Coordinates of C-alpha atoms and ligand atoms in Angstrom, one line a residue:
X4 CA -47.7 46.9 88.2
X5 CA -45.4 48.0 85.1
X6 CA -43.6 50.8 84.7
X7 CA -45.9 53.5 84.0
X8 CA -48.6 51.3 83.8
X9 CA -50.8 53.2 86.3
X10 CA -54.4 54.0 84.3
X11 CA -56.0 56.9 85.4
X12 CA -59.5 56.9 84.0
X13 CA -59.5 60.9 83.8
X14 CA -56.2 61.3 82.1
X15 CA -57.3 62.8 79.1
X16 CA -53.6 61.6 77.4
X17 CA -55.3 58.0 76.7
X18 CA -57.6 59.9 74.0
X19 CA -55.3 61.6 72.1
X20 CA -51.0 62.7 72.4
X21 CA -51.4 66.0 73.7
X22 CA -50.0 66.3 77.1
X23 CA -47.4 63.7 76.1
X24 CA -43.8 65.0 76.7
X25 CA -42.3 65.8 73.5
X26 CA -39.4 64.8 73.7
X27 CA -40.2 61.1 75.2
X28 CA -42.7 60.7 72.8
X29 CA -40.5 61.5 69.7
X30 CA -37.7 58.5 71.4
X31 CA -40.5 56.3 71.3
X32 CA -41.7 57.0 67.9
X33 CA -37.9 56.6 66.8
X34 CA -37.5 53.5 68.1
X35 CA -40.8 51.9 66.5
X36 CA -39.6 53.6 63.0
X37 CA -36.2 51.6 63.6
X38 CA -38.0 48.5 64.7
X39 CA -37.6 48.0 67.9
X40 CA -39.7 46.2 70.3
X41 CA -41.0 48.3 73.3
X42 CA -41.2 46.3 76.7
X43 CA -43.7 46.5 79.5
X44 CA -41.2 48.6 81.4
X45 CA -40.4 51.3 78.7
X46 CA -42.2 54.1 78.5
X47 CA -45.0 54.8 76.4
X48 CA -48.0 57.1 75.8
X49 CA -50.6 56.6 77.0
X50 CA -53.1 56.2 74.0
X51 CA -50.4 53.5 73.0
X52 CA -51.2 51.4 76.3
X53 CA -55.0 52.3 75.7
X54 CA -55.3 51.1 72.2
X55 CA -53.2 47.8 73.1
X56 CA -55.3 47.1 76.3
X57 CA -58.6 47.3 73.9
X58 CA -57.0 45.4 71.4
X59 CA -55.3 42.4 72.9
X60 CA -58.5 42.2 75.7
X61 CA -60.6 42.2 72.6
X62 CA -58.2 39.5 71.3
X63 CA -58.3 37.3 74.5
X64 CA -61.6 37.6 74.8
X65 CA -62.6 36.7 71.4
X66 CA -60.0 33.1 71.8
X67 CA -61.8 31.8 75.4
X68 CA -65.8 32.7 73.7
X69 CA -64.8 31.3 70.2
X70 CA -64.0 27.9 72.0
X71 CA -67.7 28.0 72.7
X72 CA -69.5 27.3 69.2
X73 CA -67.3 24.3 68.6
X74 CA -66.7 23.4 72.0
X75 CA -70.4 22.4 71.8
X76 CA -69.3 19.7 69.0
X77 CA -66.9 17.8 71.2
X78 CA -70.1 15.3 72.7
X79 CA -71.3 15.1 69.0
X80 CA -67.6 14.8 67.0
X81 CA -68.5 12.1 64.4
X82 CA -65.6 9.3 66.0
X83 CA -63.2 8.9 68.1
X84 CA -60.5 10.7 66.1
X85 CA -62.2 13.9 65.5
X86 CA -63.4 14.1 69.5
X87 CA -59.6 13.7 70.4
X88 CA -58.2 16.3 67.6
X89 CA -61.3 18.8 68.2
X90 CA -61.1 18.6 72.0
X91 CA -56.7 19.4 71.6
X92 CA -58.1 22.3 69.4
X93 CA -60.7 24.0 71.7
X94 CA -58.0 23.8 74.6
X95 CA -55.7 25.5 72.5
X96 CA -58.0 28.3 71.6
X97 CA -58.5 28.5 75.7
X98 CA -54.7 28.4 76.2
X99 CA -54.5 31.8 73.3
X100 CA -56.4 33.6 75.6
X101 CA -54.0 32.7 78.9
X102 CA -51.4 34.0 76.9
X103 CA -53.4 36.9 75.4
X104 CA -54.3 37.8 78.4
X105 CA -51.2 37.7 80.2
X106 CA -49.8 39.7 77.5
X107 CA -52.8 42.6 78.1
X108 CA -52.0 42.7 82.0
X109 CA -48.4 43.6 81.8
X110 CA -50.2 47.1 80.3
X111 CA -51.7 47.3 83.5
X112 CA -54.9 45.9 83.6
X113 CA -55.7 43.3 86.1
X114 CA -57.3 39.5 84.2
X115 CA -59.9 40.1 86.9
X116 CA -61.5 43.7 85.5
X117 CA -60.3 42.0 81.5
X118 CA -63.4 39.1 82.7
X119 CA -65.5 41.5 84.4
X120 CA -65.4 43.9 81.3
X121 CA -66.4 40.5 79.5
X122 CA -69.2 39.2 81.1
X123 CA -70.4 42.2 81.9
X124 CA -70.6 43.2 78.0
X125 CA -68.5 46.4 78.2
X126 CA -65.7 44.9 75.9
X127 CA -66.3 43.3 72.7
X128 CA -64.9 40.3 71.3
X129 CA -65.0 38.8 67.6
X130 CA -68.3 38.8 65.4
X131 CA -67.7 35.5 64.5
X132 CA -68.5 33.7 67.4
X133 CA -72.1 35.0 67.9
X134 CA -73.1 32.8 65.2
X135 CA -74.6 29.0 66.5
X136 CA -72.5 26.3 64.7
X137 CA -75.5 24.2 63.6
X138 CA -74.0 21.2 62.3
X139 CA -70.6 19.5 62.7
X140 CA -69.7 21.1 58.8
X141 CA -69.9 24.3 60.4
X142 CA -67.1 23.7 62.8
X143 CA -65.4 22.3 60.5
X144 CA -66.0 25.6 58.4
X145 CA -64.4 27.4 61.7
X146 CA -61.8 25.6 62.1
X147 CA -60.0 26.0 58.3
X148 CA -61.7 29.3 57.0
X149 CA -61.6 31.7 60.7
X150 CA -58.3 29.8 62.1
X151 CA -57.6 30.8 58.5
X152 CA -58.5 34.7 59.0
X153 CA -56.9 34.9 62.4
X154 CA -53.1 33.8 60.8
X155 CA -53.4 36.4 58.3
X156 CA -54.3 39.0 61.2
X157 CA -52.3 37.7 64.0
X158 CA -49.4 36.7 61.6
X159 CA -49.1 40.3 59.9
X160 CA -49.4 41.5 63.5
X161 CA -46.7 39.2 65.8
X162 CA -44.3 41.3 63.6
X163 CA -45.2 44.7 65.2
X164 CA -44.1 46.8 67.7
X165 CA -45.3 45.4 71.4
X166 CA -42.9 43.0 72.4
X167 CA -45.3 41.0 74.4
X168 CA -48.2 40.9 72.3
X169 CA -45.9 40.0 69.1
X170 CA -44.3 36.9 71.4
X171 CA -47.9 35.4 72.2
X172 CA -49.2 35.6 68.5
X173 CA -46.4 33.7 67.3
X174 CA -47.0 30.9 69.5
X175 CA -50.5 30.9 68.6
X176 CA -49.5 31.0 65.3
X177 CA -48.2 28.1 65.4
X178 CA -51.2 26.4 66.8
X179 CA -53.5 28.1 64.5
X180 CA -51.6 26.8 61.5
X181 CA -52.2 23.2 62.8
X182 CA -56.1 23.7 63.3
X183 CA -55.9 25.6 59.5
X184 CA -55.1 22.0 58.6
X185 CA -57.7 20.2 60.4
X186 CA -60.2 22.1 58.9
X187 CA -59.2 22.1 55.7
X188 CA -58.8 17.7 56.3
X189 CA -62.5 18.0 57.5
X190 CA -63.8 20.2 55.0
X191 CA -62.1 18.3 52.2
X192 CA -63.4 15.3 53.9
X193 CA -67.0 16.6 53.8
X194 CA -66.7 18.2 50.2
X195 CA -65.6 15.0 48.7
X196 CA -68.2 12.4 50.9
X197 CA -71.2 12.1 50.3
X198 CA -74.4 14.3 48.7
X199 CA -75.4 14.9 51.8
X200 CA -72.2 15.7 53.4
X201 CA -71.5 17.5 50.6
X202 CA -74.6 19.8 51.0
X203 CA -73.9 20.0 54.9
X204 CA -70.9 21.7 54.3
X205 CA -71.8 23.9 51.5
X206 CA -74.7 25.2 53.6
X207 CA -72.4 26.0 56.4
X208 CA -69.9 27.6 54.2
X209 CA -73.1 29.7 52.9
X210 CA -74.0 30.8 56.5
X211 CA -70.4 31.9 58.1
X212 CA -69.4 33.7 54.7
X213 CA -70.8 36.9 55.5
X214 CA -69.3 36.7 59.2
X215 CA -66.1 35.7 57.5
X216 CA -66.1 39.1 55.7
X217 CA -66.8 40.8 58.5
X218 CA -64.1 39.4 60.7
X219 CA -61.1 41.9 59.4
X220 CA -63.2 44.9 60.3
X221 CA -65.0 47.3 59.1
X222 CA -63.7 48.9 55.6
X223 CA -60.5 50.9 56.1
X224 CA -63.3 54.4 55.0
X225 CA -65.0 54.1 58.3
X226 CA -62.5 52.3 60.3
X227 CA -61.6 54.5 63.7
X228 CA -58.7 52.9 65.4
X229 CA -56.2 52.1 61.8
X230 CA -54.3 54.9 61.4
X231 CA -52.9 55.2 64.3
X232 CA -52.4 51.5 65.3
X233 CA -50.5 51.6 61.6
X234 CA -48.4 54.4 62.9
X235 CA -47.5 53.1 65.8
X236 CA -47.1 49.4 64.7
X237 CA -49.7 47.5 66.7
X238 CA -51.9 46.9 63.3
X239 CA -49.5 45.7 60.9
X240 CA -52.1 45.8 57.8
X241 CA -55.4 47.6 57.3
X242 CA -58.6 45.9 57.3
X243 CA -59.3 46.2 53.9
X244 CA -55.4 45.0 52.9
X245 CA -56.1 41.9 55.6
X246 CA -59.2 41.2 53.8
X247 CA -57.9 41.5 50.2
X248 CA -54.8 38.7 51.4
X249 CA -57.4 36.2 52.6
X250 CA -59.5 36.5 49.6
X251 CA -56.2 36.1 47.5
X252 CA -55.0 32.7 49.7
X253 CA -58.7 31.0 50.2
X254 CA -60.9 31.8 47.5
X255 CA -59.0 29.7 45.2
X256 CA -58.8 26.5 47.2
X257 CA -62.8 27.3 48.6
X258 CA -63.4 27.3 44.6
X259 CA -61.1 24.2 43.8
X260 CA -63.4 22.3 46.1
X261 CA -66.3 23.0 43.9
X262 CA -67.6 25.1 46.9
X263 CA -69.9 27.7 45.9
X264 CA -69.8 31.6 47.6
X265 CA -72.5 32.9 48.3
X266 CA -71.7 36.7 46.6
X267 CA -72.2 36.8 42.8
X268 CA -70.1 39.9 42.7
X269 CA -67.0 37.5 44.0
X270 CA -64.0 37.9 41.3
X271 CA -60.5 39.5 40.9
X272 CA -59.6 42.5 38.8
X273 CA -56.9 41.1 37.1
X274 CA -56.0 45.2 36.1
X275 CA -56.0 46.0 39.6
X276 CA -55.0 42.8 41.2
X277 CA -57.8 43.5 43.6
X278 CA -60.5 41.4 44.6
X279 CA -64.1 42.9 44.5
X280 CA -67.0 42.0 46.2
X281 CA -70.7 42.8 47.5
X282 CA -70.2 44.8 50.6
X283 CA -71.4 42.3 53.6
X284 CA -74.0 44.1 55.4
X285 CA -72.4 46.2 57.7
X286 CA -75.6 47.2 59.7
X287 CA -75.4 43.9 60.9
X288 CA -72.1 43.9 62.1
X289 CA -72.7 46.8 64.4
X290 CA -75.4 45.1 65.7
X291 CA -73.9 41.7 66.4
X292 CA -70.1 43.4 67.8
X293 CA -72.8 45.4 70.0
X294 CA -74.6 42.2 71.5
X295 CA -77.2 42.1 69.5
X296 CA -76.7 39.1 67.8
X297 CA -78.0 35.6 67.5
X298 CA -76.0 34.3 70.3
X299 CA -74.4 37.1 72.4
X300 CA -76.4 36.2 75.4
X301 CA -75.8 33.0 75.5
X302 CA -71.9 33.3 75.3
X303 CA -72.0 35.6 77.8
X304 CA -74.1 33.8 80.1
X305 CA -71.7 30.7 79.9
X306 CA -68.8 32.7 80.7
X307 CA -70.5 34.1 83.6
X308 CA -71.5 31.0 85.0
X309 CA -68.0 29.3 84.5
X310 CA -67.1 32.0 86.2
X311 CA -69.6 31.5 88.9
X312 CA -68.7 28.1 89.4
X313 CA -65.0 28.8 89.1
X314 CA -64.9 31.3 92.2
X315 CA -64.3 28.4 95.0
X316 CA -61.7 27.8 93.5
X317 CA -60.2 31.5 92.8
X318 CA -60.3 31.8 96.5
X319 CA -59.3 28.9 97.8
X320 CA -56.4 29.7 95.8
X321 CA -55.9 33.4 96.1
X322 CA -57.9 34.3 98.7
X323 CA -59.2 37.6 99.3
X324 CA -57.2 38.8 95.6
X325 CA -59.8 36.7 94.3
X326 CA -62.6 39.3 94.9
X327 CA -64.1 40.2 91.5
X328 CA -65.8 43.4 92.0
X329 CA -69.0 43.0 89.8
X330 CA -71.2 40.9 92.6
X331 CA -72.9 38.1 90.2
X332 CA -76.5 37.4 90.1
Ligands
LIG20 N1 -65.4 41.8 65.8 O1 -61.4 50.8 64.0 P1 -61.6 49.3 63.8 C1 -59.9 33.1 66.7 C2 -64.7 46.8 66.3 S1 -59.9 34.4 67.8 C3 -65.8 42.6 66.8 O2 -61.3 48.8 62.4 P2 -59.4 47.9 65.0 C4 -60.5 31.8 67.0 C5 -63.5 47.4 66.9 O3 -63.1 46.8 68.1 C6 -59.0 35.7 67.1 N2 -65.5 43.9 66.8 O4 -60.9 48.5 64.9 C7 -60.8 31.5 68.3 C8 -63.9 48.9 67.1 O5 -64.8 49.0 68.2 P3 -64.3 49.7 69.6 C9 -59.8 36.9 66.6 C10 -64.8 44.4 65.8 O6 -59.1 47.5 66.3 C11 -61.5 30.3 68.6 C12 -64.8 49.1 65.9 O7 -65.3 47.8 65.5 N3 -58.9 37.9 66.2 O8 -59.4 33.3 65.6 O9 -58.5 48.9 64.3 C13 -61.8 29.4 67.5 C14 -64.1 49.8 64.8 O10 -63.2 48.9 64.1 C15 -64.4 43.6 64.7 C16 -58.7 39.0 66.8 O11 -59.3 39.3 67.8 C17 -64.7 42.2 64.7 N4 -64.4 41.4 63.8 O12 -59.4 46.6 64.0 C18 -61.4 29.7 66.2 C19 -57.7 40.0 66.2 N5 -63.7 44.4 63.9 O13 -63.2 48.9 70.2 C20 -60.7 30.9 65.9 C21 -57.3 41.2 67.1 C22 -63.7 45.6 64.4 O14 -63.8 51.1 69.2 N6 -58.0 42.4 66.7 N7 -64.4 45.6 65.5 O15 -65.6 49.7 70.5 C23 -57.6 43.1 65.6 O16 -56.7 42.7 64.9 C24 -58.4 44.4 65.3 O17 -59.0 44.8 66.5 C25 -59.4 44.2 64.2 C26 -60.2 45.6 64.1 C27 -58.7 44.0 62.9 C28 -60.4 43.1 64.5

């Protein structure tokens, strides 16, 4: 345990500030203004430990499920070379969540309630990954164009205020840029092959688009946890301002490919400098972040049974610590 890091369920302080000592709470704020990192041990509020908990879980939890749709590609990589480079690329993803998850317990909250809230479907994890990846161009889509949304998020956010979290995005960071370029190699690779390689990848790139969109959030209008994850420094860039960067760095190089997107609206305002766009339908989204999408159940059902099959070994190691408290089927 950390500091303060005790959570009581019933302590109203995790919804809002009130109840907060003043004057502790204006130290904090001073020191995020001046850019300082706080440490497990400082003190914090406690709707700042809340919103990181939700947050980084989210994070880790989205890294060891988004292993899964390309994970099922290693059997079926086309060669030897893309087995060896996909397989290093799936155990990184699995390795982000280690460290995400490390980074989420020093707030207090054991790995072994983070999974439970998983597999149970409490907490949420990225839209993206409750899409199937059909063909091998659609891991390949994965790999350069959501590695590619993650470094603009994670990037923007490894310079923010939690000292833990912003250490463990840098390293992934630097793991994500590498799988940026394998994608990119494997998309150029399919873009410039053959017709039907060609037409493989454009259909992927047709069916993860509107996912893609959704992946920084919903628009900045409706979004609930921004403002204060701006003020405090955990969210380093809005949804919308995340969005508008990746548009700026990818629709150019998806265009230069001869790709085509599938929104008609797709162009920048050169007077505004902004990019504009047919809202993705965010109906759907609600639905799929609420597990009702195409493959919700069956990412959680793999997690639960690698879970399942994982326990021996949880307590031959740890013995009676190993206890997860949701009893499994
Ligand atoms: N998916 O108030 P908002 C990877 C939820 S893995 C699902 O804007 P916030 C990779 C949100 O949680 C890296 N849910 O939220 C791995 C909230 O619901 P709750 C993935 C989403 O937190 C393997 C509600 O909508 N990156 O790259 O201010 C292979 C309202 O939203 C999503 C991360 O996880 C979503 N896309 O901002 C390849 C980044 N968006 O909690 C690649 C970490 C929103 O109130 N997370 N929601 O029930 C973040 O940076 C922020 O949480 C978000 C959303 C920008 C995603």
């Amino acid at each position: 345990m950390y500091g303060n890091a005790y959570i009581d369920p019933n302590d109203q302080r995790g919804k809002t500030i009130e109840g907060e000592d003043p004057v502790l709470l204006a130290e904090f704020e001073a020191r995020i203004l001046a850019g300082e990192k706080i440490e497990p041990q400082d003190w914090m509020p406690q709707l700042y430990r809340k919103q990181l908990i939700r947050m980084i879980e989210q994070h880790a939890h989205s890294e060891i499920i988004g292993a899964l749709p390309e994970g099922t590609w290693i059997t079926r990589a086309p060669g030897f070379r893309r087995k060896l480079a996909l397989m290093a690329k799936v155990q990184d993803e699995v390795g982000h969540a280690q460290l995400l998850y490390s980074a989420a317990e020093t707030l207090g909250k054991s790995r072994e309630a983070m999974i439970n809230d998983l597999i149970t479907g409490k907490s949420k994890y990225s839209n993206v990954f409750n899409y199937p990846a059909i063909t091998w161009a659609d891991s390949a889509i994965i790999a350069w164009l959501i590695d590619a949304g993650a470094i603009v998020n994670q990037l923007a956010n490894s310079k923010g205020s939690y000292g833990p979290y912003c250490r463990a995005l840098e390293r992934i960071c630097y793991e994500e840029s590498f799988h940026l370029k394998y994608g990119h190699d494997n998309v150029v690779h399919l873009a410039t092959g053959t017709p039907k390689q060609r037409e493989m990848v454009q259909d992927a790139l047709t069916r993860w688009w509107p996912a893609i969109m959704h992946f920084f959030g919903p628009p900045d209008t409706i979004s609930v946890h921004t403002e204060v994850l701006m003020k405090w420094k955990v969210k380093m860039m809005s949804n919308d301002d995340m969005r508008q960067q990746y548009l700026d760095m990818y629709v150019p190089k998806i265009w230069d490919l001869g790709l085509v997107l599938p929104d008609p609206n797709l162009h920048k305002n050169e007077e505004t400098g902004k990019w504009e766009y047919t809202e993705p339908d965010w109906e759907e989204f609600k639905r799929v972040i609420n597990g009702d999408g195409p493959c919700n159940a069956e990412r959680l059902a793999v997690r639960r049974m690698a879970e399942e099959k994982g326990r021996w070994v949880r307590r031959a190691i740890l013995g009676e610590k190993a206890n997860y408290t949701v009893p499994f089927a």
